[in-house]
PDB file of C-alpha atoms in Angstrom:
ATOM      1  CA  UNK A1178     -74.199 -43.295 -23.121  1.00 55.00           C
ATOM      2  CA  UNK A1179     -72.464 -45.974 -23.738  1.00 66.00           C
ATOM      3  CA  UNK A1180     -70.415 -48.485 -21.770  1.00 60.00           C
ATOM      4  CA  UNK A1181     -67.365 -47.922 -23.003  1.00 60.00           C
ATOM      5  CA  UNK A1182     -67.604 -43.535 -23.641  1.00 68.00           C
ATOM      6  CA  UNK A1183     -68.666 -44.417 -19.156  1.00 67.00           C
ATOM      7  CA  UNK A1184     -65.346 -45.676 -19.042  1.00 64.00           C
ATOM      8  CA  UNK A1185     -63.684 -43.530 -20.951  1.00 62.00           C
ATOM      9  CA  UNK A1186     -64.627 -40.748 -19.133  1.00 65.00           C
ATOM     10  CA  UNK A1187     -64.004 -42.500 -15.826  1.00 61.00           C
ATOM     11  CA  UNK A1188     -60.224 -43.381 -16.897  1.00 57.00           C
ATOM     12  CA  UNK A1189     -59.474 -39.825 -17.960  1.00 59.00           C
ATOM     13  CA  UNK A1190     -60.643 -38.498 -15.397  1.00 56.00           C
ATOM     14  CA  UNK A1191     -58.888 -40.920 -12.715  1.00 52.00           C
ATOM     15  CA  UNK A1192     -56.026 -40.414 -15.358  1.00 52.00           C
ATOM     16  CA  UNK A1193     -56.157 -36.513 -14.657  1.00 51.00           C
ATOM     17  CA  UNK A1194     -56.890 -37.254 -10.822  1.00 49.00           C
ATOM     18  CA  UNK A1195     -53.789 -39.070 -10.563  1.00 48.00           C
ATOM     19  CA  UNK A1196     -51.689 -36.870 -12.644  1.00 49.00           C
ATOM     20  CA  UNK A1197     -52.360 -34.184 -10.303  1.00 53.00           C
ATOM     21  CA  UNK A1198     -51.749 -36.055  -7.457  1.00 51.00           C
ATOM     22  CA  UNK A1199     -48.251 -37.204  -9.107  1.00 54.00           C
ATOM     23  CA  UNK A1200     -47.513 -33.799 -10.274  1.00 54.00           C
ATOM     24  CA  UNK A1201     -47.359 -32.058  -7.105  1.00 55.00           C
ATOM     25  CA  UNK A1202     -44.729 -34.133  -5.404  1.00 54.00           C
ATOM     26  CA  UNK A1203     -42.386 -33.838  -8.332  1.00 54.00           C
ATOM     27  CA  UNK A1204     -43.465 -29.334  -8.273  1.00 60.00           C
ATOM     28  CA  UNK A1205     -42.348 -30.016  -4.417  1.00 71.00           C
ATOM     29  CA  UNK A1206     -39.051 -31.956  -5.694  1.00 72.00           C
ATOM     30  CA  UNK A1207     -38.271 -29.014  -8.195  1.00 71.00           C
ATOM     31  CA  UNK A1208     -39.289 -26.470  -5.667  1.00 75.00           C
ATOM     32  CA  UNK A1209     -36.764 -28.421  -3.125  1.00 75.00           C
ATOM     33  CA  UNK A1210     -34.092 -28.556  -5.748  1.00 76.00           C
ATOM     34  CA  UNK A1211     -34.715 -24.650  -6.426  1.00 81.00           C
ATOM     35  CA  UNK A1212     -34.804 -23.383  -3.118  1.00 81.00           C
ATOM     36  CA  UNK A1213     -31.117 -25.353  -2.413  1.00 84.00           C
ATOM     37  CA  UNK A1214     -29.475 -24.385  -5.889  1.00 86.00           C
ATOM     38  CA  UNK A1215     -30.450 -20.813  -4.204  1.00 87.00           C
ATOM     39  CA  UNK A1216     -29.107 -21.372  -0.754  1.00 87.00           C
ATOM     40  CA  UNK A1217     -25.965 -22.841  -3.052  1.00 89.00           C
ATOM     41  CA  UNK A1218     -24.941 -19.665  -4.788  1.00 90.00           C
ATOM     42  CA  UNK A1219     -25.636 -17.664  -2.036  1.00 90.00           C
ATOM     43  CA  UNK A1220     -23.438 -19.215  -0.253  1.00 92.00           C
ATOM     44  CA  UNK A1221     -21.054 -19.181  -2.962  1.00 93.00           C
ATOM     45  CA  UNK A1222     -21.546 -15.502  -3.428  1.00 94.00           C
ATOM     46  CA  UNK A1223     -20.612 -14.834   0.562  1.00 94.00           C
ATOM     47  CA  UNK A1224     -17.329 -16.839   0.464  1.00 95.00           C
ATOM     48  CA  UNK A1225     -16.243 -14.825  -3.303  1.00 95.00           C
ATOM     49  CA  UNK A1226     -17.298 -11.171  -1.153  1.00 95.00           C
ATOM     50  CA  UNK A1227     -15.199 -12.836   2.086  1.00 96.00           C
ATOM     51  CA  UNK A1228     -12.251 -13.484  -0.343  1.00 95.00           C
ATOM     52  CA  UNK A1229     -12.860 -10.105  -2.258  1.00 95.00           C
ATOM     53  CA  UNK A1230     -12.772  -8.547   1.269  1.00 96.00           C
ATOM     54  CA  UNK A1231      -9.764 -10.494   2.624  1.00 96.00           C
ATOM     55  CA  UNK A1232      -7.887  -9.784  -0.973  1.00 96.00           C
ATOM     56  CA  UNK A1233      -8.460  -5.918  -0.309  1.00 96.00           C
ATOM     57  CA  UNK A1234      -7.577  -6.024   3.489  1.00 96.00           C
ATOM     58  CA  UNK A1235      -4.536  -7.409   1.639  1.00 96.00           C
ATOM     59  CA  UNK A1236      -4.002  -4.750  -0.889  1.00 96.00           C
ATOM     60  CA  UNK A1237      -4.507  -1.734   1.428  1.00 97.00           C
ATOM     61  CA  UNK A1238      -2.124  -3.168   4.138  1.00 97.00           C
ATOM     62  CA  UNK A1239       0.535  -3.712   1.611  1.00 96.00           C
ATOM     63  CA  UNK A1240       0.093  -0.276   0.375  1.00 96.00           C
ATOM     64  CA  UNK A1241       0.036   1.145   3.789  1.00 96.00           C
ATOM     65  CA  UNK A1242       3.230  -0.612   4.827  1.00 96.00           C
ATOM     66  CA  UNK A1243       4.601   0.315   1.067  1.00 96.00           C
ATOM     67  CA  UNK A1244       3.931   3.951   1.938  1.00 96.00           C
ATOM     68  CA  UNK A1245       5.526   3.723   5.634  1.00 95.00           C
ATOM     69  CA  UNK A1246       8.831   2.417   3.798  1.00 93.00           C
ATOM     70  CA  UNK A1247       8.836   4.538   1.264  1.00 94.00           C
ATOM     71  CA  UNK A1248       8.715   7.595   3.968  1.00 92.00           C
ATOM     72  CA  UNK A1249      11.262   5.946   6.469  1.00 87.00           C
ATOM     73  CA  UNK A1250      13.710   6.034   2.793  1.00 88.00           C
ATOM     74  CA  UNK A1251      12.548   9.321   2.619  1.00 90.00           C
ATOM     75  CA  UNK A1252      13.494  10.598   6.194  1.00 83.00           C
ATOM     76  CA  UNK A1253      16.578   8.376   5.947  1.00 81.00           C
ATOM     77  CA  UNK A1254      17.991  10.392   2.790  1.00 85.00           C
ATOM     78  CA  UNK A1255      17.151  13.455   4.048  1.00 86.00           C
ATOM     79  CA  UNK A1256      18.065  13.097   7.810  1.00 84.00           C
ATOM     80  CA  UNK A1257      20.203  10.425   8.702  1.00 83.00           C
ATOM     81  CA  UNK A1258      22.385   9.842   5.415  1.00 86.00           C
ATOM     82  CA  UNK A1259      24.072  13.701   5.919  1.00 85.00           C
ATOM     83  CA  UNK A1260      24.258  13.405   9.936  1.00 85.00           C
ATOM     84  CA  UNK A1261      26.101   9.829   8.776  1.00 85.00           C
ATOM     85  CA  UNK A1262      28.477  12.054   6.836  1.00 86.00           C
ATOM     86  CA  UNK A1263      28.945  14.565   9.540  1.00 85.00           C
ATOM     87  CA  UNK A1264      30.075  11.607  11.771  1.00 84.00           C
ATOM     88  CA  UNK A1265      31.943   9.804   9.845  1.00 85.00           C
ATOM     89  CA  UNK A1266      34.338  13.065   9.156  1.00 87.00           C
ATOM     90  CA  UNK A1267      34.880  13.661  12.982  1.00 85.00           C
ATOM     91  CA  UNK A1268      35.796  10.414  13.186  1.00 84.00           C
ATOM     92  CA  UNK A1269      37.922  10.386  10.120  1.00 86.00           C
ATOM     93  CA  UNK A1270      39.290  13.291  11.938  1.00 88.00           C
ATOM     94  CA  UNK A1271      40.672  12.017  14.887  1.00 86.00           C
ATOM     95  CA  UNK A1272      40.924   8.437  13.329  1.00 86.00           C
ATOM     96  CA  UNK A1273      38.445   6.509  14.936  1.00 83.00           C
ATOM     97  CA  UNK A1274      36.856   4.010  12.036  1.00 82.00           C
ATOM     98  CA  UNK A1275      33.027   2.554  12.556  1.00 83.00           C
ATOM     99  CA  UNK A1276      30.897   0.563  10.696  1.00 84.00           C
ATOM    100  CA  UNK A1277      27.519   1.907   8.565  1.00 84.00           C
ATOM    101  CA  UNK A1278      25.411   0.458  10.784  1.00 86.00           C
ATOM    102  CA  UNK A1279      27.331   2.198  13.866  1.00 85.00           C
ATOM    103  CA  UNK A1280      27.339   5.490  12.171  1.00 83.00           C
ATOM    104  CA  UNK A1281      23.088   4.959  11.368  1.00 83.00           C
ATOM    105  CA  UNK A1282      22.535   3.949  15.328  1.00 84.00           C
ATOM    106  CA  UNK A1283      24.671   7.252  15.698  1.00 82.00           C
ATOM    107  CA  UNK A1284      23.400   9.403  13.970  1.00 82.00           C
ATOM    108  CA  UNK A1285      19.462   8.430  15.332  1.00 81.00           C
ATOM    109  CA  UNK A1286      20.665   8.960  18.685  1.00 83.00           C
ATOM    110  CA  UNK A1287      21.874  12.481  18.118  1.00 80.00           C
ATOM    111  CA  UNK A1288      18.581  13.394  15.903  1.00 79.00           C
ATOM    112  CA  UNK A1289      16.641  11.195  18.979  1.00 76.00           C
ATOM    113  CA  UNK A1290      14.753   8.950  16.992  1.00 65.00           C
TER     114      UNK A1290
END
């Protein structure tokens, strides 16, 4: 062998040695930068399912409280609106005049609600 094919082997193989060694902190930097993009979007991905969450909490109270109104107009037309009637021609009768909201808070206390 020659001189120079000694030294050419010698430099590649440093050159590998060394590419090796350089490679493996820049795997480690990738592996770094991996490992936090996926702490990232899973952190993302818990604060969209907390908002998901809190936007349904939302939803189904609004429906629940839509529901309880709708039954209160319910009881209201059905109950209170003809016992409103009722009282406001006895006191047509003897010609006492009240206000609406009188004749609701009177009618409630004679169905006791």
């Amino acid at each position: 062998m020659t001189y120079l094919s000694r030294t050419a082997r010698a430099l590649s193989r440093s050159s590998i040695l060394v590419n090796r060694v350089t490679l493996r902190p820049m795997t480690t930097i990738g592996e770094n930068l991996k490992s936090k993009e996926r702490y990232e979007e899973s952190r993302f991905m818990k604060k969209q399912d907390e908002m998901n969450l809190d936007k349904m909490k939302q939803m189904k109270q609004l429906k629940i409280e839509e529901e309880q109104m709708l039954r209160e107009e319910a009881l209201h037309k059905e109950v209170i609106e003809p016992r409103m009637h009722d009282a406001a021609k006895i006191l047509e009768e003897t010609g006492e005049r009240v206000s609406d909201a009188a004749l609701k808070n009177l009618s409630k206390w004679k169905l006791d609600l």
